[in-house]
PDB file of C-alpha atoms in Angstrom:
ATOM      1  CA  UNK A   1      -2.877   9.602  23.553  1.00 71.00           C
ATOM      2  CA  UNK A   2      -0.982  11.750  20.926  1.00 91.00           C
ATOM      3  CA  UNK A   3      -1.292  11.116  17.528  1.00 95.00           C
ATOM      4  CA  UNK A   4       0.814  12.994  14.467  1.00 97.00           C
ATOM      5  CA  UNK A   5      -1.316  11.694  11.746  1.00 97.00           C
ATOM      6  CA  UNK A   6      -4.801  10.742  11.464  1.00 97.00           C
ATOM      7  CA  UNK A   7      -6.847   9.511   8.113  1.00 97.00           C
ATOM      8  CA  UNK A   8     -10.775   9.726   8.163  1.00 97.00           C
ATOM      9  CA  UNK A   9     -12.654   7.923   5.785  1.00 96.00           C
ATOM     10  CA  UNK A  10     -10.528   8.067   3.264  1.00 97.00           C
ATOM     11  CA  UNK A  11     -12.204   7.224  -0.621  1.00 97.00           C
ATOM     12  CA  UNK A  12      -9.574   7.477  -3.541  1.00 97.00           C
ATOM     13  CA  UNK A  13     -11.127   7.405  -7.226  1.00 97.00           C
ATOM     14  CA  UNK A  14      -9.057   7.003 -10.758  1.00 96.00           C
ATOM     15  CA  UNK A  15     -10.816   8.360 -13.749  1.00 95.00           C
ATOM     16  CA  UNK A  16     -11.311   5.457 -16.195  1.00 90.00           C
ATOM     17  CA  UNK A  17     -12.846   6.347 -19.689  1.00 88.00           C
ATOM     18  CA  UNK A  18     -16.054   4.982 -18.947  1.00 88.00           C
ATOM     19  CA  UNK A  19     -16.305   4.843 -15.242  1.00 93.00           C
ATOM     20  CA  UNK A  20     -14.383   5.903 -12.383  1.00 95.00           C
ATOM     21  CA  UNK A  21     -12.667   3.160  -9.911  1.00 96.00           C
ATOM     22  CA  UNK A  22     -12.252   3.618  -6.494  1.00 96.00           C
ATOM     23  CA  UNK A  23      -9.016   2.448  -5.409  1.00 96.00           C
ATOM     24  CA  UNK A  24      -9.085   3.162  -1.545  1.00 97.00           C
ATOM     25  CA  UNK A  25     -11.966   2.297   0.839  1.00 97.00           C
ATOM     26  CA  UNK A  26     -13.239   4.131   3.660  1.00 96.00           C
ATOM     27  CA  UNK A  27      -9.715   4.516   5.319  1.00 97.00           C
ATOM     28  CA  UNK A  28      -9.403   4.909   9.185  1.00 96.00           C
ATOM     29  CA  UNK A  29      -5.484   5.109  10.183  1.00 95.00           C
ATOM     30  CA  UNK A  30      -4.065   7.406  13.338  1.00 94.00           C
ATOM     31  CA  UNK A  31      -0.523   6.758  14.391  1.00 96.00           C
ATOM     32  CA  UNK A  32       0.930   7.739  17.365  1.00 96.00           C
ATOM     33  CA  UNK A  33       3.919  10.544  17.889  1.00 96.00           C
ATOM     34  CA  UNK A  34       7.324   8.733  18.208  1.00 96.00           C
ATOM     35  CA  UNK A  35       6.181   5.464  16.708  1.00 96.00           C
ATOM     36  CA  UNK A  36       7.150   2.942  13.758  1.00 97.00           C
ATOM     37  CA  UNK A  37       4.136   2.254  12.286  1.00 97.00           C
ATOM     38  CA  UNK A  38       3.287  -0.476   9.632  1.00 97.00           C
ATOM     39  CA  UNK A  39       1.311  -1.128   7.002  1.00 97.00           C
ATOM     40  CA  UNK A  40       1.733  -4.629   4.949  1.00 97.00           C
ATOM     41  CA  UNK A  41       0.413  -6.366   2.538  1.00 94.00           C
ATOM     42  CA  UNK A  42       1.043  -7.739  -0.967  1.00 93.00           C
ATOM     43  CA  UNK A  43       1.429  -5.118  -4.152  1.00 91.00           C
ATOM     44  CA  UNK A  44      -1.613  -3.409  -5.542  1.00 90.00           C
ATOM     45  CA  UNK A  45      -3.355  -3.619  -2.008  1.00 94.00           C
ATOM     46  CA  UNK A  46      -3.217   0.104  -1.334  1.00 94.00           C
ATOM     47  CA  UNK A  47      -0.226   0.621   1.362  1.00 95.00           C
ATOM     48  CA  UNK A  48       1.856   3.074  -1.375  1.00 94.00           C
ATOM     49  CA  UNK A  49      -0.906   4.684  -2.854  1.00 95.00           C
ATOM     50  CA  UNK A  50      -2.015   5.993   0.601  1.00 96.00           C
ATOM     51  CA  UNK A  51       1.263   6.774   1.626  1.00 95.00           C
ATOM     52  CA  UNK A  52       1.354   8.855  -1.531  1.00 95.00           C
ATOM     53  CA  UNK A  53      -2.449  10.307  -0.523  1.00 96.00           C
ATOM     54  CA  UNK A  54      -0.733  11.616   2.707  1.00 96.00           C
ATOM     55  CA  UNK A  55       2.118  13.378   0.906  1.00 94.00           C
ATOM     56  CA  UNK A  56      -0.900  14.926  -2.156  1.00 95.00           C
ATOM     57  CA  UNK A  57       1.821  13.401  -4.661  1.00 94.00           C
ATOM     58  CA  UNK A  58      -1.366  11.394  -6.441  1.00 94.00           C
ATOM     59  CA  UNK A  59      -1.631  10.572 -10.565  1.00 93.00           C
ATOM     60  CA  UNK A  60      -3.385  13.225 -12.612  1.00 94.00           C
ATOM     61  CA  UNK A  61      -6.477  10.565 -13.090  1.00 95.00           C
ATOM     62  CA  UNK A  62      -7.040  10.402  -9.306  1.00 96.00           C
ATOM     63  CA  UNK A  63      -9.047  12.011  -7.069  1.00 96.00           C
ATOM     64  CA  UNK A  64     -10.469  12.346  -3.438  1.00 97.00           C
ATOM     65  CA  UNK A  65     -13.505  11.881  -2.979  1.00 96.00           C
ATOM     66  CA  UNK A  66     -14.250  11.787   1.174  1.00 96.00           C
ATOM     67  CA  UNK A  67     -12.225  11.711   3.801  1.00 97.00           C
ATOM     68  CA  UNK A  68      -9.772  14.025   5.815  1.00 97.00           C
ATOM     69  CA  UNK A  69      -6.062  13.625   6.497  1.00 98.00           C
ATOM     70  CA  UNK A  70      -4.783  15.308   9.847  1.00 97.00           C
ATOM     71  CA  UNK A  71      -1.252  16.163  10.871  1.00 97.00           C
ATOM     72  CA  UNK A  72      -0.302  17.616  13.727  1.00 95.00           C
ATOM     73  CA  UNK A  73      -4.450  18.717  14.392  1.00 95.00           C
ATOM     74  CA  UNK A  74      -4.497  20.694  10.350  1.00 96.00           C
ATOM     75  CA  UNK A  75      -5.909  19.198   7.700  1.00 97.00           C
ATOM     76  CA  UNK A  76      -4.498  18.513   4.732  1.00 96.00           C
ATOM     77  CA  UNK A  77      -6.851  18.171   2.311  1.00 96.00           C
ATOM     78  CA  UNK A  78      -7.595  21.471   2.783  1.00 95.00           C
ATOM     79  CA  UNK A  79      -4.181  22.531   2.310  1.00 95.00           C
ATOM     80  CA  UNK A  80      -2.910  24.382  -1.248  1.00 95.00           C
ATOM     81  CA  UNK A  81      -0.018  23.018  -3.274  1.00 93.00           C
ATOM     82  CA  UNK A  82       1.942  25.760  -2.252  1.00 92.00           C
ATOM     83  CA  UNK A  83       1.139  24.776   1.502  1.00 93.00           C
ATOM     84  CA  UNK A  84       2.042  21.480   0.731  1.00 93.00           C
ATOM     85  CA  UNK A  85       5.400  21.925  -1.001  1.00 89.00           C
ATOM     86  CA  UNK A  86       6.668  23.486   2.439  1.00 87.00           C
ATOM     87  CA  UNK A  87       5.691  20.354   4.113  1.00 90.00           C
ATOM     88  CA  UNK A  88       7.371  17.872   1.983  1.00 88.00           C
ATOM     89  CA  UNK A  89      10.493  17.534   2.755  1.00 78.00           C
ATOM     90  CA  UNK A  90      10.563  19.815   5.723  1.00 84.00           C
ATOM     91  CA  UNK A  91       8.065  18.040   8.058  1.00 91.00           C
ATOM     92  CA  UNK A  92       7.003  15.161   6.043  1.00 94.00           C
ATOM     93  CA  UNK A  93       9.800  13.223   4.226  1.00 91.00           C
ATOM     94  CA  UNK A  94       9.953  10.092   1.644  1.00 89.00           C
ATOM     95  CA  UNK A  95      11.611   7.308   1.921  1.00 88.00           C
ATOM     96  CA  UNK A  96      11.359   5.631  -1.737  1.00 84.00           C
ATOM     97  CA  UNK A  97      11.937   1.956  -2.709  1.00 79.00           C
ATOM     98  CA  UNK A  98      14.686   3.570  -5.467  1.00 76.00           C
ATOM     99  CA  UNK A  99      16.576   6.291  -3.822  1.00 71.00           C
ATOM    100  CA  UNK A 100      18.013   6.969  -7.533  1.00 71.00           C
ATOM    101  CA  UNK A 101      14.227   8.477  -8.292  1.00 75.00           C
ATOM    102  CA  UNK A 102      15.032  11.025  -5.695  1.00 79.00           C
ATOM    103  CA  UNK A 103      19.019  11.960  -6.524  1.00 89.00           C
ATOM    104  CA  UNK A 104      19.809  13.994  -9.268  1.00 90.00           C
ATOM    105  CA  UNK A 105      23.035  12.264 -11.271  1.00 91.00           C
ATOM    106  CA  UNK A 106      24.093  15.322 -12.211  1.00 93.00           C
ATOM    107  CA  UNK A 107      25.282  16.923  -8.894  1.00 94.00           C
ATOM    108  CA  UNK A 108      27.322  15.482  -6.236  1.00 95.00           C
ATOM    109  CA  UNK A 109      25.229  14.408  -3.032  1.00 94.00           C
ATOM    110  CA  UNK A 110      26.645  17.514  -0.812  1.00 94.00           C
ATOM    111  CA  UNK A 111      25.301  19.896  -3.209  1.00 94.00           C
ATOM    112  CA  UNK A 112      21.833  18.115  -3.421  1.00 92.00           C
ATOM    113  CA  UNK A 113      21.901  18.422   0.480  1.00 92.00           C
ATOM    114  CA  UNK A 114      22.775  21.826   0.628  1.00 93.00           C
ATOM    115  CA  UNK A 115      20.141  22.894  -1.622  1.00 91.00           C
ATOM    116  CA  UNK A 116      17.441  20.821   0.289  1.00 87.00           C
ATOM    117  CA  UNK A 117      17.987  22.504   3.331  1.00 89.00           C
ATOM    118  CA  UNK A 118      18.667  26.077   1.806  1.00 88.00           C
ATOM    119  CA  UNK A 119      14.843  25.213   0.383  1.00 83.00           C
ATOM    120  CA  UNK A 120      13.246  24.597   3.628  1.00 80.00           C
ATOM    121  CA  UNK A 121      15.135  27.035   6.182  1.00 80.00           C
ATOM    122  CA  UNK A 122      16.388  30.564   5.921  1.00 81.00           C
ATOM    123  CA  UNK A 123      19.848  29.822   6.067  1.00 87.00           C
ATOM    124  CA  UNK A 124      23.672  30.659   4.548  1.00 91.00           C
ATOM    125  CA  UNK A 125      25.242  28.449   2.410  1.00 92.00           C
ATOM    126  CA  UNK A 126      28.021  27.515   4.796  1.00 92.00           C
ATOM    127  CA  UNK A 127      25.484  27.049   7.176  1.00 93.00           C
ATOM    128  CA  UNK A 128      23.513  24.514   4.963  1.00 92.00           C
ATOM    129  CA  UNK A 129      27.056  22.625   4.577  1.00 93.00           C
ATOM    130  CA  UNK A 130      27.769  22.199   7.892  1.00 93.00           C
ATOM    131  CA  UNK A 131      24.237  21.057   8.832  1.00 92.00           C
ATOM    132  CA  UNK A 132      24.891  18.329   5.500  1.00 93.00           C
ATOM    133  CA  UNK A 133      27.778  17.434   6.647  1.00 93.00           C
ATOM    134  CA  UNK A 134      26.611  16.835  10.335  1.00 92.00           C
ATOM    135  CA  UNK A 135      23.626  14.868   9.446  1.00 91.00           C
ATOM    136  CA  UNK A 136      25.971  12.838   7.068  1.00 93.00           C
ATOM    137  CA  UNK A 137      27.901  11.763   9.748  1.00 91.00           C
ATOM    138  CA  UNK A 138      24.574  11.223  12.195  1.00 88.00           C
ATOM    139  CA  UNK A 139      23.819   8.290   8.650  1.00 90.00           C
ATOM    140  CA  UNK A 140      27.252   6.863   8.952  1.00 89.00           C
ATOM    141  CA  UNK A 141      28.554   8.057   5.986  1.00 92.00           C
ATOM    142  CA  UNK A 142      32.359   7.312   6.088  1.00 91.00           C
ATOM    143  CA  UNK A 143      35.314   9.548   4.757  1.00 92.00           C
ATOM    144  CA  UNK A 144      32.264  12.496   4.611  1.00 92.00           C
ATOM    145  CA  UNK A 145      34.534  15.375   3.538  1.00 91.00           C
ATOM    146  CA  UNK A 146      35.408  13.211   0.478  1.00 93.00           C
ATOM    147  CA  UNK A 147      32.221  11.593   0.312  1.00 93.00           C
ATOM    148  CA  UNK A 148      30.419  15.022   0.188  1.00 94.00           C
ATOM    149  CA  UNK A 149      31.755  15.644  -3.550  1.00 94.00           C
ATOM    150  CA  UNK A 150      30.686  12.396  -5.121  1.00 95.00           C
ATOM    151  CA  UNK A 151      27.758  11.368  -7.156  1.00 95.00           C
ATOM    152  CA  UNK A 152      25.119   9.202  -6.718  1.00 93.00           C
ATOM    153  CA  UNK A 153      26.429   6.549  -9.004  1.00 92.00           C
ATOM    154  CA  UNK A 154      29.405   6.083  -7.059  1.00 94.00           C
ATOM    155  CA  UNK A 155      27.460   4.820  -3.685  1.00 92.00           C
ATOM    156  CA  UNK A 156      25.923   1.765  -3.039  1.00 90.00           C
ATOM    157  CA  UNK A 157      22.339   1.485  -2.700  1.00 87.00           C
ATOM    158  CA  UNK A 158      22.396   1.180   1.305  1.00 88.00           C
ATOM    159  CA  UNK A 159      24.782   4.297   0.651  1.00 91.00           C
ATOM    160  CA  UNK A 160      22.331   6.269  -1.646  1.00 91.00           C
ATOM    161  CA  UNK A 161      19.253   5.286   1.555  1.00 89.00           C
ATOM    162  CA  UNK A 162      21.320   6.662   4.081  1.00 91.00           C
ATOM    163  CA  UNK A 163      21.791   9.799   1.944  1.00 92.00           C
ATOM    164  CA  UNK A 164      17.875  10.303   1.442  1.00 89.00           C
ATOM    165  CA  UNK A 165      17.556   9.334   4.973  1.00 89.00           C
ATOM    166  CA  UNK A 166      20.017  12.192   5.527  1.00 90.00           C
ATOM    167  CA  UNK A 167      17.916  14.539   3.608  1.00 86.00           C
ATOM    168  CA  UNK A 168      15.007  14.355   6.422  1.00 85.00           C
ATOM    169  CA  UNK A 169      16.699  14.582   8.855  1.00 85.00           C
ATOM    170  CA  UNK A 170      18.170  18.080   7.941  1.00 86.00           C
ATOM    171  CA  UNK A 171      14.961  18.848   7.535  1.00 80.00           C
ATOM    172  CA  UNK A 172      13.908  18.032  10.622  1.00 81.00           C
ATOM    173  CA  UNK A 173      10.950  15.743   9.319  1.00 89.00           C
ATOM    174  CA  UNK A 174       8.884  15.177  11.891  1.00 93.00           C
ATOM    175  CA  UNK A 175       7.131  12.389  10.051  1.00 96.00           C
ATOM    176  CA  UNK A 176       9.201   9.758   7.705  1.00 94.00           C
ATOM    177  CA  UNK A 177       7.378   7.376   5.112  1.00 95.00           C
ATOM    178  CA  UNK A 178       9.226   4.308   4.431  1.00 93.00           C
ATOM    179  CA  UNK A 179       8.436   2.841   1.526  1.00 92.00           C
ATOM    180  CA  UNK A 180      10.201  -0.300   1.247  1.00 91.00           C
ATOM    181  CA  UNK A 181      13.257   1.214   1.786  1.00 88.00           C
ATOM    182  CA  UNK A 182      15.095  -2.197   2.119  1.00 85.00           C
ATOM    183  CA  UNK A 183      14.116  -3.258  -1.532  1.00 80.00           C
ATOM    184  CA  UNK A 184      17.257  -4.838  -3.566  1.00 74.00           C
ATOM    185  CA  UNK A 185      19.257  -4.525  -0.368  1.00 80.00           C
ATOM    186  CA  UNK A 186      20.764  -7.846   0.765  1.00 84.00           C
ATOM    187  CA  UNK A 187      20.149  -8.722   4.361  1.00 87.00           C
ATOM    188  CA  UNK A 188      22.854  -7.472   6.074  1.00 87.00           C
ATOM    189  CA  UNK A 189      22.398  -3.706   4.595  1.00 86.00           C
ATOM    190  CA  UNK A 190      18.574  -4.001   5.398  1.00 88.00           C
ATOM    191  CA  UNK A 191      19.559  -4.452   9.072  1.00 90.00           C
ATOM    192  CA  UNK A 192      21.800  -1.607   9.000  1.00 89.00           C
ATOM    193  CA  UNK A 193      19.091   0.520   7.549  1.00 89.00           C
ATOM    194  CA  UNK A 194      16.223  -0.077   9.646  1.00 91.00           C
ATOM    195  CA  UNK A 195      18.779  -0.058  12.708  1.00 91.00           C
ATOM    196  CA  UNK A 196      19.264   3.169  11.737  1.00 90.00           C
ATOM    197  CA  UNK A 197      15.605   4.752  11.381  1.00 92.00           C
ATOM    198  CA  UNK A 198      15.284   2.938  14.610  1.00 93.00           C
ATOM    199  CA  UNK A 199      18.091   4.981  15.811  1.00 91.00           C
ATOM    200  CA  UNK A 200      16.438   8.381  14.389  1.00 90.00           C
ATOM    201  CA  UNK A 201      13.211   7.344  15.994  1.00 93.00           C
ATOM    202  CA  UNK A 202      14.572   7.304  18.950  1.00 92.00           C
ATOM    203  CA  UNK A 203      16.728  10.032  19.368  1.00 89.00           C
ATOM    204  CA  UNK A 204      14.461  12.609  17.812  1.00 89.00           C
ATOM    205  CA  UNK A 205      11.151  11.139  19.138  1.00 92.00           C
ATOM    206  CA  UNK A 206      10.630  10.984  14.908  1.00 93.00           C
ATOM    207  CA  UNK A 207       7.388   8.551  13.670  1.00 96.00           C
ATOM    208  CA  UNK A 208       8.085   6.662  10.650  1.00 96.00           C
ATOM    209  CA  UNK A 209       5.601   4.893   8.781  1.00 97.00           C
ATOM    210  CA  UNK A 210       6.849   1.670   7.100  1.00 96.00           C
ATOM    211  CA  UNK A 211       5.181   0.444   4.117  1.00 96.00           C
ATOM    212  CA  UNK A 212       6.063  -3.127   3.743  1.00 93.00           C
ATOM    213  CA  UNK A 213       5.773  -6.667   2.296  1.00 89.00           C
ATOM    214  CA  UNK A 214       7.752  -8.067   4.352  1.00 89.00           C
ATOM    215  CA  UNK A 215       6.515  -9.278   7.853  1.00 92.00           C
ATOM    216  CA  UNK A 216       9.286 -10.823   9.338  1.00 88.00           C
ATOM    217  CA  UNK A 217      11.426  -7.815   9.072  1.00 90.00           C
ATOM    218  CA  UNK A 218       8.829  -5.653  10.347  1.00 93.00           C
ATOM    219  CA  UNK A 219       8.364  -8.210  13.086  1.00 93.00           C
ATOM    220  CA  UNK A 220      11.871  -6.604  14.297  1.00 93.00           C
ATOM    221  CA  UNK A 221      10.895  -3.276  14.477  1.00 95.00           C
ATOM    222  CA  UNK A 222       7.730  -2.083  13.866  1.00 96.00           C
ATOM    223  CA  UNK A 223       5.334  -0.951  17.231  1.00 96.00           C
ATOM    224  CA  UNK A 224       1.612  -1.299  15.256  1.00 97.00           C
ATOM    225  CA  UNK A 225       0.337  -3.227  12.404  1.00 97.00           C
ATOM    226  CA  UNK A 226      -2.260  -2.304   9.270  1.00 97.00           C
ATOM    227  CA  UNK A 227      -2.908  -5.083   7.013  1.00 97.00           C
ATOM    228  CA  UNK A 228      -4.302  -3.419   3.925  1.00 97.00           C
ATOM    229  CA  UNK A 229      -6.163  -6.075   0.898  1.00 97.00           C
ATOM    230  CA  UNK A 230      -7.707  -4.490  -2.278  1.00 96.00           C
ATOM    231  CA  UNK A 231      -7.693  -0.996  -0.799  1.00 96.00           C
ATOM    232  CA  UNK A 232      -9.033  -1.855   2.547  1.00 97.00           C
ATOM    233  CA  UNK A 233      -8.012  -2.437   6.308  1.00 97.00           C
ATOM    234  CA  UNK A 234      -8.363  -5.855   7.068  1.00 96.00           C
ATOM    235  CA  UNK A 235      -6.712  -5.680  10.326  1.00 96.00           C
ATOM    236  CA  UNK A 236      -5.281  -3.523  12.596  1.00 96.00           C
ATOM    237  CA  UNK A 237      -3.332  -4.304  15.907  1.00 96.00           C
ATOM    238  CA  UNK A 238       0.051  -3.558  18.092  1.00 96.00           C
ATOM    239  CA  UNK A 239       2.459  -5.932  16.614  1.00 96.00           C
ATOM    240  CA  UNK A 240       2.803  -7.975  19.828  1.00 94.00           C
ATOM    241  CA  UNK A 241      -0.654  -8.853  19.356  1.00 94.00           C
ATOM    242  CA  UNK A 242      -0.566  -8.832  15.553  1.00 95.00           C
ATOM    243  CA  UNK A 243       2.169 -12.077  15.058  1.00 95.00           C
ATOM    244  CA  UNK A 244       0.867 -13.496  18.819  1.00 93.00           C
ATOM    245  CA  UNK A 245      -2.819 -13.816  16.959  1.00 91.00           C
ATOM    246  CA  UNK A 246      -3.911 -12.760  13.869  1.00 93.00           C
ATOM    247  CA  UNK A 247      -7.548 -12.176  13.548  1.00 91.00           C
ATOM    248  CA  UNK A 248      -8.177 -12.250   9.627  1.00 93.00           C
ATOM    249  CA  UNK A 249      -7.744 -15.291   7.106  1.00 93.00           C
ATOM    250  CA  UNK A 250      -5.250 -12.922   4.656  1.00 94.00           C
ATOM    251  CA  UNK A 251      -3.194 -11.852   7.843  1.00 94.00           C
ATOM    252  CA  UNK A 252      -2.569 -15.352   8.876  1.00 91.00           C
ATOM    253  CA  UNK A 253      -2.106 -16.690   5.018  1.00 91.00           C
ATOM    254  CA  UNK A 254       0.773 -13.976   4.650  1.00 93.00           C
ATOM    255  CA  UNK A 255       2.105 -15.253   8.267  1.00 91.00           C
ATOM    256  CA  UNK A 256       1.817 -18.970   7.381  1.00 88.00           C
ATOM    257  CA  UNK A 257       3.914 -18.137   3.973  1.00 86.00           C
ATOM    258  CA  UNK A 258       6.553 -16.815   6.136  1.00 83.00           C
ATOM    259  CA  UNK A 259       9.938 -19.320   5.379  1.00 77.00           C
ATOM    260  CA  UNK A 260      11.186 -21.136   8.611  1.00 74.00           C
ATOM    261  CA  UNK A 261      14.033 -22.809  10.036  1.00 69.00           C
ATOM    262  CA  UNK A 262      12.267 -26.431   9.927  1.00 69.00           C
ATOM    263  CA  UNK A 263      12.602 -28.563   6.799  1.00 68.00           C
ATOM    264  CA  UNK A 264       9.789 -30.304   7.850  1.00 68.00           C
ATOM    265  CA  UNK A 265       7.574 -27.767   7.286  1.00 69.00           C
ATOM    266  CA  UNK A 266       6.382 -27.193   3.994  1.00 73.00           C
ATOM    267  CA  UNK A 267       6.513 -23.749   2.377  1.00 73.00           C
ATOM    268  CA  UNK A 268       2.475 -22.014   2.231  1.00 80.00           C
ATOM    269  CA  UNK A 269       1.319 -20.118  -0.394  1.00 82.00           C
ATOM    270  CA  UNK A 270      -1.487 -17.807  -1.256  1.00 87.00           C
ATOM    271  CA  UNK A 271      -3.439 -18.650  -4.520  1.00 86.00           C
ATOM    272  CA  UNK A 272      -4.159 -15.859  -6.753  1.00 88.00           C
ATOM    273  CA  UNK A 273      -3.168 -12.449  -6.566  1.00 90.00           C
ATOM    274  CA  UNK A 274      -4.758  -9.294  -5.114  1.00 92.00           C
ATOM    275  CA  UNK A 275      -7.869  -7.910  -7.412  1.00 92.00           C
ATOM    276  CA  UNK A 276      -7.412  -4.906  -9.754  1.00 92.00           C
ATOM    277  CA  UNK A 277      -8.888  -1.704  -9.184  1.00 92.00           C
ATOM    278  CA  UNK A 278     -11.533  -2.597 -12.446  1.00 92.00           C
ATOM    279  CA  UNK A 279     -12.143  -6.230 -10.828  1.00 92.00           C
ATOM    280  CA  UNK A 280     -15.623  -6.448  -9.525  1.00 89.00           C
ATOM    281  CA  UNK A 281     -15.935  -8.699  -6.538  1.00 92.00           C
ATOM    282  CA  UNK A 282     -18.968  -8.576  -4.310  1.00 91.00           C
ATOM    283  CA  UNK A 283     -18.802  -9.039  -0.545  1.00 92.00           C
ATOM    284  CA  UNK A 284     -15.540  -9.857   0.956  1.00 93.00           C
ATOM    285  CA  UNK A 285     -12.445  -8.970  -1.394  1.00 93.00           C
ATOM    286  CA  UNK A 286     -10.448 -11.710  -0.377  1.00 94.00           C
ATOM    287  CA  UNK A 287     -12.954 -14.423  -0.257  1.00 91.00           C
ATOM    288  CA  UNK A 288     -12.260 -16.147  -3.309  1.00 91.00           C
ATOM    289  CA  UNK A 289      -8.197 -16.221  -2.273  1.00 91.00           C
ATOM    290  CA  UNK A 290      -9.602 -17.456   1.639  1.00 89.00           C
ATOM    291  CA  UNK A 291      -8.601 -20.964   2.620  1.00 83.00           C
ATOM    292  CA  UNK A 292     -10.681 -20.387   5.760  1.00 79.00           C
ATOM    293  CA  UNK A 293     -14.566 -22.002   5.215  1.00 67.00           C
ATOM    294  CA  UNK A 294     -16.406 -19.658   4.222  1.00 71.00           C
ATOM    295  CA  UNK A 295     -20.142 -18.993   4.748  1.00 74.00           C
ATOM    296  CA  UNK A 296     -22.826 -17.576   2.477  1.00 78.00           C
ATOM    297  CA  UNK A 297     -22.088 -13.658   3.529  1.00 85.00           C
ATOM    298  CA  UNK A 298     -18.578 -14.059   2.237  1.00 90.00           C
ATOM    299  CA  UNK A 299     -19.435 -13.148  -1.435  1.00 87.00           C
ATOM    300  CA  UNK A 300     -22.679 -11.119  -0.516  1.00 89.00           C
ATOM    301  CA  UNK A 301     -21.429  -9.136   2.617  1.00 91.00           C
ATOM    302  CA  UNK A 302     -18.349  -6.511   2.645  1.00 92.00           C
ATOM    303  CA  UNK A 303     -17.431  -6.762   5.996  1.00 92.00           C
ATOM    304  CA  UNK A 304     -16.599  -3.822   8.277  1.00 92.00           C
ATOM    305  CA  UNK A 305     -13.495  -3.244  10.424  1.00 92.00           C
ATOM    306  CA  UNK A 306     -14.817  -3.823  14.003  1.00 90.00           C
ATOM    307  CA  UNK A 307     -12.646  -3.248  17.230  1.00 87.00           C
ATOM    308  CA  UNK A 308     -12.561  -5.769  19.922  1.00 82.00           C
ATOM    309  CA  UNK A 309     -12.304  -4.459  23.717  1.00 75.00           C
ATOM    310  CA  UNK A 310      -8.034  -4.449  23.615  1.00 80.00           C
ATOM    311  CA  UNK A 311      -8.312  -2.436  20.453  1.00 85.00           C
ATOM    312  CA  UNK A 312      -7.812  -5.358  17.692  1.00 93.00           C
ATOM    313  CA  UNK A 313      -8.972  -4.320  14.382  1.00 94.00           C
ATOM    314  CA  UNK A 314     -10.219  -6.627  12.376  1.00 94.00           C
ATOM    315  CA  UNK A 315     -13.082  -7.277   9.151  1.00 94.00           C
ATOM    316  CA  UNK A 316     -13.790 -10.854   8.852  1.00 92.00           C
ATOM    317  CA  UNK A 317     -17.180 -11.866   9.099  1.00 87.00           C
ATOM    318  CA  UNK A 318     -16.036 -14.925  11.178  1.00 83.00           C
ATOM    319  CA  UNK A 319     -12.929 -13.629  12.884  1.00 72.00           C
ATOM    320  CA  UNK A 320     -14.068 -14.527  16.281  1.00 65.00           C
ATOM    321  CA  UNK A 321     -13.752 -18.533  14.973  1.00 67.00           C
ATOM    322  CA  UNK A 322     -10.487 -17.594  13.771  1.00 59.00           C
ATOM    323  CA  UNK A 323      -7.570 -19.560  16.099  1.00 52.00           C
TER     324      UNK A 323
END
């Protein structure tokens, strides 16, 4: 198996006034080249923080205490900031939730694409302009000659996302991290963006890391699923295994909360909310919200992510009993 990205035993902390707080706990993840991998969970579960750690784009109060992050076999945590700047936007690209945070409102999209290409490639302005038009065509921006000179505010939300994806293609990114790329877009545009990402994956053998809370969307596109809760990985499996047979109570609760077309089925919800990093919970972090019959160890022992013989990993003390 050719893994483009491997995260090993990653612990991330935030500095506090009196004590430090752990945001990520012993994260172990591997992502196969040319696949679409999804990390799912509610807001505040550690999905985006994991991605930002890979990019080394952390707040000043955050620090990595333990772990390694290998991209194409090289440990990114050993990279100097200059090396990371060369990697970001070049080999690893980020599609953010809000494309306006990545597009400068004072410059045309054509100008920004050209400057991005020149920053990562030794090409002339004319060559960069030709490349920019090529990638805008790839992401299906209509009337390129005219739209090339448009400013970001002149595009719709879906078109802005296409431009961000074009930037990733322009720099030949091998790994594209898509952080909630369809947030605030209507269902039709969501499908167009996801279909575009799938086309890119197949045509360029790109690896896509999709951060999402939308399991219905994820189910239609992903190859593997990782579920995170309170800074822990609680389940990992192929998409087929996960959606057919989820093994963690949190995963089951997420899937049970999806709307159905059957009006007789009442929509189920998960009580409460994920804990903050300052909140201290002994044992399994999910046990205060868990509807599955708990045992005494649930509030005293932290479950370890274990692997069955088929590669389906879960972190529940009673996973074998969940059907």
